[in-house]
mmCIF file of C-alpha atoms in Angstrom:
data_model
loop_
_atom_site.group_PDB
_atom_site.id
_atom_site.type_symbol
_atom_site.label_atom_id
_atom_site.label_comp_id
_atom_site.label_asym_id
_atom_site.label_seq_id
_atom_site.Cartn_x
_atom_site.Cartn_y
_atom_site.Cartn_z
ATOM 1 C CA UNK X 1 84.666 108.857 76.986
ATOM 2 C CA UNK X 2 81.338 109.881 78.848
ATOM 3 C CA UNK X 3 79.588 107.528 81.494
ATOM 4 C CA UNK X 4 77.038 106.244 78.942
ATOM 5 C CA UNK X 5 79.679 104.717 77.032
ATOM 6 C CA UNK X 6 82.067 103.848 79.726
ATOM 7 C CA UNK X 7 78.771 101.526 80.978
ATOM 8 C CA UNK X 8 78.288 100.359 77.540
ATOM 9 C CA UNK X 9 82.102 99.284 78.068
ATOM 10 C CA UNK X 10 82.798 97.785 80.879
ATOM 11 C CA UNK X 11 78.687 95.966 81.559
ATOM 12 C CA UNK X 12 79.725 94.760 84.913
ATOM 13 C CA UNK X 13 80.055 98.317 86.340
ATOM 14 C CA UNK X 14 76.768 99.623 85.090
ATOM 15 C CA UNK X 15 75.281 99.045 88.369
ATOM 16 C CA UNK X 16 77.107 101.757 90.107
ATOM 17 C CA UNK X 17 77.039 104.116 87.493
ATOM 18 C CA UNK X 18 74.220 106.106 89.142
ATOM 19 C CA UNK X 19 76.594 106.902 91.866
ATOM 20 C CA UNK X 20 79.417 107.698 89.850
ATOM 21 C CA UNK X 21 77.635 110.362 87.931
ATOM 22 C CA UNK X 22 76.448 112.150 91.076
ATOM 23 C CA UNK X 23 79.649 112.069 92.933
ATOM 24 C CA UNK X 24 81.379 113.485 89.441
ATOM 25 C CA UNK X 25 78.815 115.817 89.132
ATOM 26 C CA UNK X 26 79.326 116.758 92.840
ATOM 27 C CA UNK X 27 82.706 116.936 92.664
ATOM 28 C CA UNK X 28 82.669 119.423 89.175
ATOM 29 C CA UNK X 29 80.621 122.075 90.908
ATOM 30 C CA UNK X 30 83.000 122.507 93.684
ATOM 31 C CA UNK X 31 85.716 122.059 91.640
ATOM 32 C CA UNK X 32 84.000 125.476 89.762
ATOM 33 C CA UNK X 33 83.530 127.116 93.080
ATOM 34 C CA UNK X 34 87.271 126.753 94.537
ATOM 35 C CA UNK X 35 89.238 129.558 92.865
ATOM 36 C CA UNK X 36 86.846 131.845 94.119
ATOM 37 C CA UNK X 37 88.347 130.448 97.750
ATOM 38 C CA UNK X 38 92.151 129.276 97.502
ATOM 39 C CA UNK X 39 92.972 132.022 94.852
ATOM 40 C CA UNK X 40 96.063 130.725 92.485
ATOM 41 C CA UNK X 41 98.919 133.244 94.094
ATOM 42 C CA UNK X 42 97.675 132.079 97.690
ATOM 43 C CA UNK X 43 98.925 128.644 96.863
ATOM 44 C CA UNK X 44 101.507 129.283 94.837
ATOM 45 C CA UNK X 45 103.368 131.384 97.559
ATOM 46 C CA UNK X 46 104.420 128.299 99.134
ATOM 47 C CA UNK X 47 106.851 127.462 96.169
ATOM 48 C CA UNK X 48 105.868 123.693 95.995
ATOM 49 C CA UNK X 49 108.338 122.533 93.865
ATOM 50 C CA UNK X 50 111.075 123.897 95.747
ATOM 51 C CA UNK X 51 110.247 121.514 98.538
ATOM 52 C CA UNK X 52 110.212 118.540 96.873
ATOM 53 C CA UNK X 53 113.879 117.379 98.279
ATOM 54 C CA UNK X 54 112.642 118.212 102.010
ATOM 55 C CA UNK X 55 110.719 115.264 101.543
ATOM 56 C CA UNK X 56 107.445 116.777 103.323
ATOM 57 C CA UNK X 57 103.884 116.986 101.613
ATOM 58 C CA UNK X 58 102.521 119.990 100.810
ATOM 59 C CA UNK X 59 100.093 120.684 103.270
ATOM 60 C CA UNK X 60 102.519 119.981 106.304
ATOM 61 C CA UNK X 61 104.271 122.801 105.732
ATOM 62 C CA UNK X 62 101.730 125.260 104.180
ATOM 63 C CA UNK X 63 98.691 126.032 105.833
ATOM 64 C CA UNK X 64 95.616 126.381 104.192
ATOM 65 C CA UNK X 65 92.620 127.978 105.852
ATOM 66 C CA UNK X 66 88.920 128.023 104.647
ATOM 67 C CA UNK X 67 86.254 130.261 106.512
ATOM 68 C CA UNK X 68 83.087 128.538 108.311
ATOM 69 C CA UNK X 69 81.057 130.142 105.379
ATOM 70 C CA UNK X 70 83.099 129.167 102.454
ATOM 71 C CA UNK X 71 83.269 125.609 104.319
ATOM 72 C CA UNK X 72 79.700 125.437 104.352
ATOM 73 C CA UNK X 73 79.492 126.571 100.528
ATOM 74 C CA UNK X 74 81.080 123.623 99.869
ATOM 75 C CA UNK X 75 79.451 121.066 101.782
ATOM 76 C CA UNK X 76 76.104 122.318 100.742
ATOM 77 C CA UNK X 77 77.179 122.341 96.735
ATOM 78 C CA UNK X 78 78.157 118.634 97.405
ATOM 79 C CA UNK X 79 75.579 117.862 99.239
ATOM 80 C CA UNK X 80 73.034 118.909 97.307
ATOM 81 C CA UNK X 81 74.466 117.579 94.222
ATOM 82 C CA UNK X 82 74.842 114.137 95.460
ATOM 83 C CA UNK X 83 71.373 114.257 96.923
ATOM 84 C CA UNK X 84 72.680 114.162 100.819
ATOM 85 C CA UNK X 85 71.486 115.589 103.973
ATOM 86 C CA UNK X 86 74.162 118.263 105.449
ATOM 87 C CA UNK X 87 76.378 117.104 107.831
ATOM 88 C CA UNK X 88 76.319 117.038 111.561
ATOM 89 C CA UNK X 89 80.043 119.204 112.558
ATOM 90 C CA UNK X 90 82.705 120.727 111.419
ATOM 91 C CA UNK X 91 84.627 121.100 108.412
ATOM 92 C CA UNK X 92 88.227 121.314 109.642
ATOM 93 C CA UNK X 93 89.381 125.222 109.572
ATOM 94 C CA UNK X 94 92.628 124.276 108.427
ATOM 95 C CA UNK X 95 93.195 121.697 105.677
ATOM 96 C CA UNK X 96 94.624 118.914 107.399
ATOM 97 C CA UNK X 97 96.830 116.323 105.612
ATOM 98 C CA UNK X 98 95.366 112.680 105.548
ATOM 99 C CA UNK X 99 97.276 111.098 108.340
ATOM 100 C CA UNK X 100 95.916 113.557 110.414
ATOM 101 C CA UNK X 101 92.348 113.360 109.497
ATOM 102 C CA UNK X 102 89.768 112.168 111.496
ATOM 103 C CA UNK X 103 87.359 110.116 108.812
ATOM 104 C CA UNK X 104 84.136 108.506 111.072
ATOM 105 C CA UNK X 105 82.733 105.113 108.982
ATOM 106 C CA UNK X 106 79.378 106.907 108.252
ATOM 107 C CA UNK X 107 77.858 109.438 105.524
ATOM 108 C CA UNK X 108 79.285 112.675 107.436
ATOM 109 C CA UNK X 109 82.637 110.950 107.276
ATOM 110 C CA UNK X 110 82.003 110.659 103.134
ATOM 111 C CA UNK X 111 81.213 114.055 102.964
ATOM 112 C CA UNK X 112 84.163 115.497 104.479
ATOM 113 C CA UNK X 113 86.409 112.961 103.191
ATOM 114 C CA UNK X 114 85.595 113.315 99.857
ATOM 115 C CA UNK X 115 85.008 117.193 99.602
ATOM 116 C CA UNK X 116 89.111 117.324 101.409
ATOM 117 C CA UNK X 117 89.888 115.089 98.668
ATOM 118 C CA UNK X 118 88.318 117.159 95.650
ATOM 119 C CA UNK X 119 90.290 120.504 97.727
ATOM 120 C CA UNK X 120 93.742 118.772 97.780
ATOM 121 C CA UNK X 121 92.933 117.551 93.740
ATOM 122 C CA UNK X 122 92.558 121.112 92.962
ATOM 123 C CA UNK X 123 95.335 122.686 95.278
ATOM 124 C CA UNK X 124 97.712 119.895 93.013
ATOM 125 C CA UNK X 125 96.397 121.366 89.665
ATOM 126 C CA UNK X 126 97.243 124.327 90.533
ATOM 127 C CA UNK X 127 100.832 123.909 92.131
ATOM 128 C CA UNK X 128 102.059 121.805 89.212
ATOM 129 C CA UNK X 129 100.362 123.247 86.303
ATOM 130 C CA UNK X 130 103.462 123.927 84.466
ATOM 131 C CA UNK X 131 104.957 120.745 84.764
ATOM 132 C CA UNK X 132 104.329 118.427 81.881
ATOM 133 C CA UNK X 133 105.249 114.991 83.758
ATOM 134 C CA UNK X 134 104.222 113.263 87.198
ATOM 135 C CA UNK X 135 105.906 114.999 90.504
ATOM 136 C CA UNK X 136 109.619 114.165 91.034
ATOM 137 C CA UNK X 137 108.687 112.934 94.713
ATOM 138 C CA UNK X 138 110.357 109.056 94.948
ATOM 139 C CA UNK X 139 108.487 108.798 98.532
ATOM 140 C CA UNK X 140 105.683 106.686 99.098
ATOM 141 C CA UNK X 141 103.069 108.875 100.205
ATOM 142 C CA UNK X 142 101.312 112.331 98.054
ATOM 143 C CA UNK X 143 103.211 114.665 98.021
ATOM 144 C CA UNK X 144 100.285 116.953 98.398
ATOM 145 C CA UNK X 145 97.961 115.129 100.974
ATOM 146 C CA UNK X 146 100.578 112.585 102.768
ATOM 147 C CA UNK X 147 97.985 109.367 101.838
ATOM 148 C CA UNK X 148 99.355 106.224 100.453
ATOM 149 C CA UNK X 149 98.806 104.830 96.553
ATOM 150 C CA UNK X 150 95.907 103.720 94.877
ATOM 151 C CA UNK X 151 97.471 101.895 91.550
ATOM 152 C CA UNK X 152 100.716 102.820 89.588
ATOM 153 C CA UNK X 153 101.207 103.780 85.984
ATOM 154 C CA UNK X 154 103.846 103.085 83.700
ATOM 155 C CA UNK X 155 104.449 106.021 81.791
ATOM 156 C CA UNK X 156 105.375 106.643 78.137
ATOM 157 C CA UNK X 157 108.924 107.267 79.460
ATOM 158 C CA UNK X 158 108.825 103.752 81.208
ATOM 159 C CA UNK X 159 108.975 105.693 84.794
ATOM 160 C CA UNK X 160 106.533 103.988 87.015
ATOM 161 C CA UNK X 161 104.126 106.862 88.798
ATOM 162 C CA UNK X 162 102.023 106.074 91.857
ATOM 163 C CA UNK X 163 98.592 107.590 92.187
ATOM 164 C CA UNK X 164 97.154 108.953 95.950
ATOM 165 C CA UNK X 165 94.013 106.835 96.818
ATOM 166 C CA UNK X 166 93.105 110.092 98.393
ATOM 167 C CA UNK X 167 93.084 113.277 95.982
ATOM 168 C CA UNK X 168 94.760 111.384 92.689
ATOM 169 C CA UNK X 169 98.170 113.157 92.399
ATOM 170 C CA UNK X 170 100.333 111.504 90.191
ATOM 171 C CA UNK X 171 104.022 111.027 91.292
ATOM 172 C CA UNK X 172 107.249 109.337 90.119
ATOM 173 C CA UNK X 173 108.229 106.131 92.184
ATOM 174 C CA UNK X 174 111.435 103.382 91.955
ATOM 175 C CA UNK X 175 110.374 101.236 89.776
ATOM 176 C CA UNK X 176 112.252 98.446 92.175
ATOM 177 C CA UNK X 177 110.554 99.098 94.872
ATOM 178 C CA UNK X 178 106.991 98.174 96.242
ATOM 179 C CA UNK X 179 104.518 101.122 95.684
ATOM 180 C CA UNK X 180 103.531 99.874 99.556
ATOM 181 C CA UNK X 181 105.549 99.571 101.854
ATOM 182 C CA UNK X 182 108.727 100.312 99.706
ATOM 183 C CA UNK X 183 110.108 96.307 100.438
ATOM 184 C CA UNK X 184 112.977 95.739 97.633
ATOM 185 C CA UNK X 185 112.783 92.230 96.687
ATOM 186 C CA UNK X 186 116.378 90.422 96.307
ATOM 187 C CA UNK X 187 114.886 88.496 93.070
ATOM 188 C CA UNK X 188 112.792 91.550 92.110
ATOM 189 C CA UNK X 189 108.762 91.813 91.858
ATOM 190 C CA UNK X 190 106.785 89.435 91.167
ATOM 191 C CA UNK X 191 103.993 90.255 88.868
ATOM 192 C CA UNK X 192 100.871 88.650 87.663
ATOM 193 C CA UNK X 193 99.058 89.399 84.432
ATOM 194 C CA UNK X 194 96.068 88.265 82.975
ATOM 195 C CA UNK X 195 95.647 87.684 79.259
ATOM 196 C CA UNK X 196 91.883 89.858 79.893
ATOM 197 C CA UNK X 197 93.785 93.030 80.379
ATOM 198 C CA UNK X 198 96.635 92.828 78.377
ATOM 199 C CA UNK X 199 97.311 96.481 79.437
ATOM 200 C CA UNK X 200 97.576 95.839 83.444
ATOM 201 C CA UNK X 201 99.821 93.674 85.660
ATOM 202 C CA UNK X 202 100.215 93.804 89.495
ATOM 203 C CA UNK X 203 103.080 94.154 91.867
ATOM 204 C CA UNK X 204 103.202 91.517 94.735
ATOM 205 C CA UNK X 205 104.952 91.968 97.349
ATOM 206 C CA UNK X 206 105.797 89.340 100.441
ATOM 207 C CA UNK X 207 106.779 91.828 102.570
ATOM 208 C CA UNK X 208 103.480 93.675 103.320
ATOM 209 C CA UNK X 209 101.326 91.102 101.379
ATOM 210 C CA UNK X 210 99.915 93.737 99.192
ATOM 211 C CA UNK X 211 99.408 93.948 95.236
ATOM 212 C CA UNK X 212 99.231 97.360 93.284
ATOM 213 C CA UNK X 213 97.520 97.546 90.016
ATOM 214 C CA UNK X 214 100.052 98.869 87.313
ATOM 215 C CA UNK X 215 98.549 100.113 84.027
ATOM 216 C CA UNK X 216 101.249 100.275 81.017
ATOM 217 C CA UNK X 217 100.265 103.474 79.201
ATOM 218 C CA UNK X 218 103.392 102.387 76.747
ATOM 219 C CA UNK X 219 101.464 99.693 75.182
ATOM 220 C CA UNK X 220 98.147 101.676 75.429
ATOM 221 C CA UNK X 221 96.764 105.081 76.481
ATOM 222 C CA UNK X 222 93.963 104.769 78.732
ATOM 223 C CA UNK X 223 90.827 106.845 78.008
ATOM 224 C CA UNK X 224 90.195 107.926 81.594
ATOM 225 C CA UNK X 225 87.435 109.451 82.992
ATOM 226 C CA UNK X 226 89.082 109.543 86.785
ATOM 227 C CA UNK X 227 91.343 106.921 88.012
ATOM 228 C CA UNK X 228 88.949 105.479 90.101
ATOM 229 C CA UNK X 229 86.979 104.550 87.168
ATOM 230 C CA UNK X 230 89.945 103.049 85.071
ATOM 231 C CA UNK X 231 90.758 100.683 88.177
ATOM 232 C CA UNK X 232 87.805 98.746 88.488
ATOM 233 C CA UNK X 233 87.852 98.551 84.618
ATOM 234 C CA UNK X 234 90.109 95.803 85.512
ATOM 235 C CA UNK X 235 87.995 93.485 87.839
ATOM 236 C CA UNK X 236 89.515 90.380 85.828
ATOM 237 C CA UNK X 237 92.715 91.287 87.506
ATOM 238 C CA UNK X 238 91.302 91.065 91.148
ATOM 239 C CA UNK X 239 89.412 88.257 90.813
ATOM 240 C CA UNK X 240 92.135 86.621 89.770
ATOM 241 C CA UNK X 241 94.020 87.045 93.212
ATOM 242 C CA UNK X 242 91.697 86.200 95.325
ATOM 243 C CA UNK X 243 93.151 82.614 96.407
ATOM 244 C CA UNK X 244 97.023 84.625 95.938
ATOM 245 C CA UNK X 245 97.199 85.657 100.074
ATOM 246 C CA UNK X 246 97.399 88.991 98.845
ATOM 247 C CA UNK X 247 95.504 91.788 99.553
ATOM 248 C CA UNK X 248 95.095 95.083 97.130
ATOM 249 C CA UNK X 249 95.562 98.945 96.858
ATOM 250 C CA UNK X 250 92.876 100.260 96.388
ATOM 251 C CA UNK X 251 91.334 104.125 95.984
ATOM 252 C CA UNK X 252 89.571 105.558 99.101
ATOM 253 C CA UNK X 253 86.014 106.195 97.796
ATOM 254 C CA UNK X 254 85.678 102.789 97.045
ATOM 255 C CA UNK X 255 85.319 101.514 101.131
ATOM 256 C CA UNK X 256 84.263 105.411 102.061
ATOM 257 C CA UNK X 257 81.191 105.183 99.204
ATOM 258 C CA UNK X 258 80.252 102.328 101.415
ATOM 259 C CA UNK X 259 78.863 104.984 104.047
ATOM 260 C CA UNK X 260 76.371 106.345 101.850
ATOM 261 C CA UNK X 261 72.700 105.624 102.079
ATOM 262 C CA UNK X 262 72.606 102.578 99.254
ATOM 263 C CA UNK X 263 69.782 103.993 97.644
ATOM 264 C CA UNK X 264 72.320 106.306 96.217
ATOM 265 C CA UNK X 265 75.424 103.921 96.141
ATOM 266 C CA UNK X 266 73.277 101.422 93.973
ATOM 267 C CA UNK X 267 71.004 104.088 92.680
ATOM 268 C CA UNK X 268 69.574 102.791 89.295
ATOM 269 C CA UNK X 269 69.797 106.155 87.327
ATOM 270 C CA UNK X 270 71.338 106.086 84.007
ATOM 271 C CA UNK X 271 74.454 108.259 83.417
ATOM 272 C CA UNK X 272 73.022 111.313 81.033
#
């Protein structure tokens, strides 16, 4: 599915389309320029997988290092691309994980955010492109990038998955548990559906006061452009919680796209 039809879709999300399809553009031309820069046997040296059971994300135990040049490659191929002025400082040298990032509220903030997250979603292809299901991680941060979840799948198997509201890794998660704060509820968790999205419910949970949109992929694959996109395909679902005392995951870009100049967060453009 392309963004023309996606809009065509889901109406009530034509307005930010315009964004959408710069930031995706954006994002696709660095993704291009990035093997040129973390080469595949660079990362792979680290032997990802066999660090899963040490419990630590990836990049707090391997560091990764781009030059001030290729750094400002990058910014300047997302920059341009999503129509920005170049940043005032510094790229970090070494690619921090998320806890340890220091994201100001403004546009240089969205910048470097955003271009850290499109790095880690690459370094993640990369390290797990033989594996043909989500990460074996059962913690409740990326294992990649250390950030916390964004929504949950179920997958065909019936494991549930969590997805990083940072760089999008997939991972598997107890399906007991909350995708949160990892609160076990003695009656088990509660969940709300709507009869709008017959394909979603949410996980509540009354410890942290927090609900995580779950998408079923046993009922239904999604057609997914990102997983940004296929969250706020399911608007019904919020607006139904809103008198719940409950507050929701949610993906990063949505407060961080915020920053931007609104000319380009509610930019009118079609999608091409």
């Amino acid at each position: 599915m392309n963004l023309r039809d996606f809009g065509s879709k889901y109406p009530f999300l034509q307005g930010n389309l315009g964004f959408w399809e710069q930031y995706l553009t954006a994002r696709d031309k660095v993704l291009q320029l990035l093997p040129g820069i973390l080469t595949e046997e660079s990362l792979m040296e680290a032997d990802f997988l066999a660090h899963i059971a040490e419990g630590k994300p990836f990049l707090e135990y391997k560091t990764i290092l781009l030059s001030p040049h290729d750094s400002k490659t990058l910014i300047t191929t997302f920059c341009e691309a999503m129509e920005l002025a170049m940043p005032e400082g510094d790229f970090p040298e070494q690619l921090p994980c998320f806890e340890n990032m220091t994201i100001t509220p403004d546009e240089t903030g969205f910048i470097f955010a955003e271009l850290h997250a499109i790095i880690v979603g690459y370094i993640e292809s990369v390290i797990t492109a033989d594996e043909e299901e989500a990460i074996n991680w059962l913690e409740l941060t990326c294992p990649i990038c250390s950030a916390g979840a964004g929504m949950g799948l179920i997958a065909p198997s019936g494991k549930k998955n969590l997805i990083c509201s940072h760089c999008q890794t997939v991972w598997v998660y107890s399906r007991t548990a909350c995708g949160i704060c990892g609160h076990i509820e003695e009656k088990g968790i509660i969940f709300y559906t709507a009869d709008e999205e017959p394909n979603w419910f949410l996980e509540t949970c009354q410890e942290c006061k927090y609900y995580l949109k779950v998408y079923d992929m046993r009922k239904a694959f999604p057609q997914i452009i990102t997983y940004q996109l296929l969250y706020l395909t399911s608007w019904n679902l919020d607006i139904s919680m809103r008198d719940q005392g409950f507050e929701p995951a949610f993906f990063q870009i949505f407060e961080r796209a915020g920053w931007v100049n609104r000319v380009y967060k509610n930019s009118a453009r079609q999608p091409n």
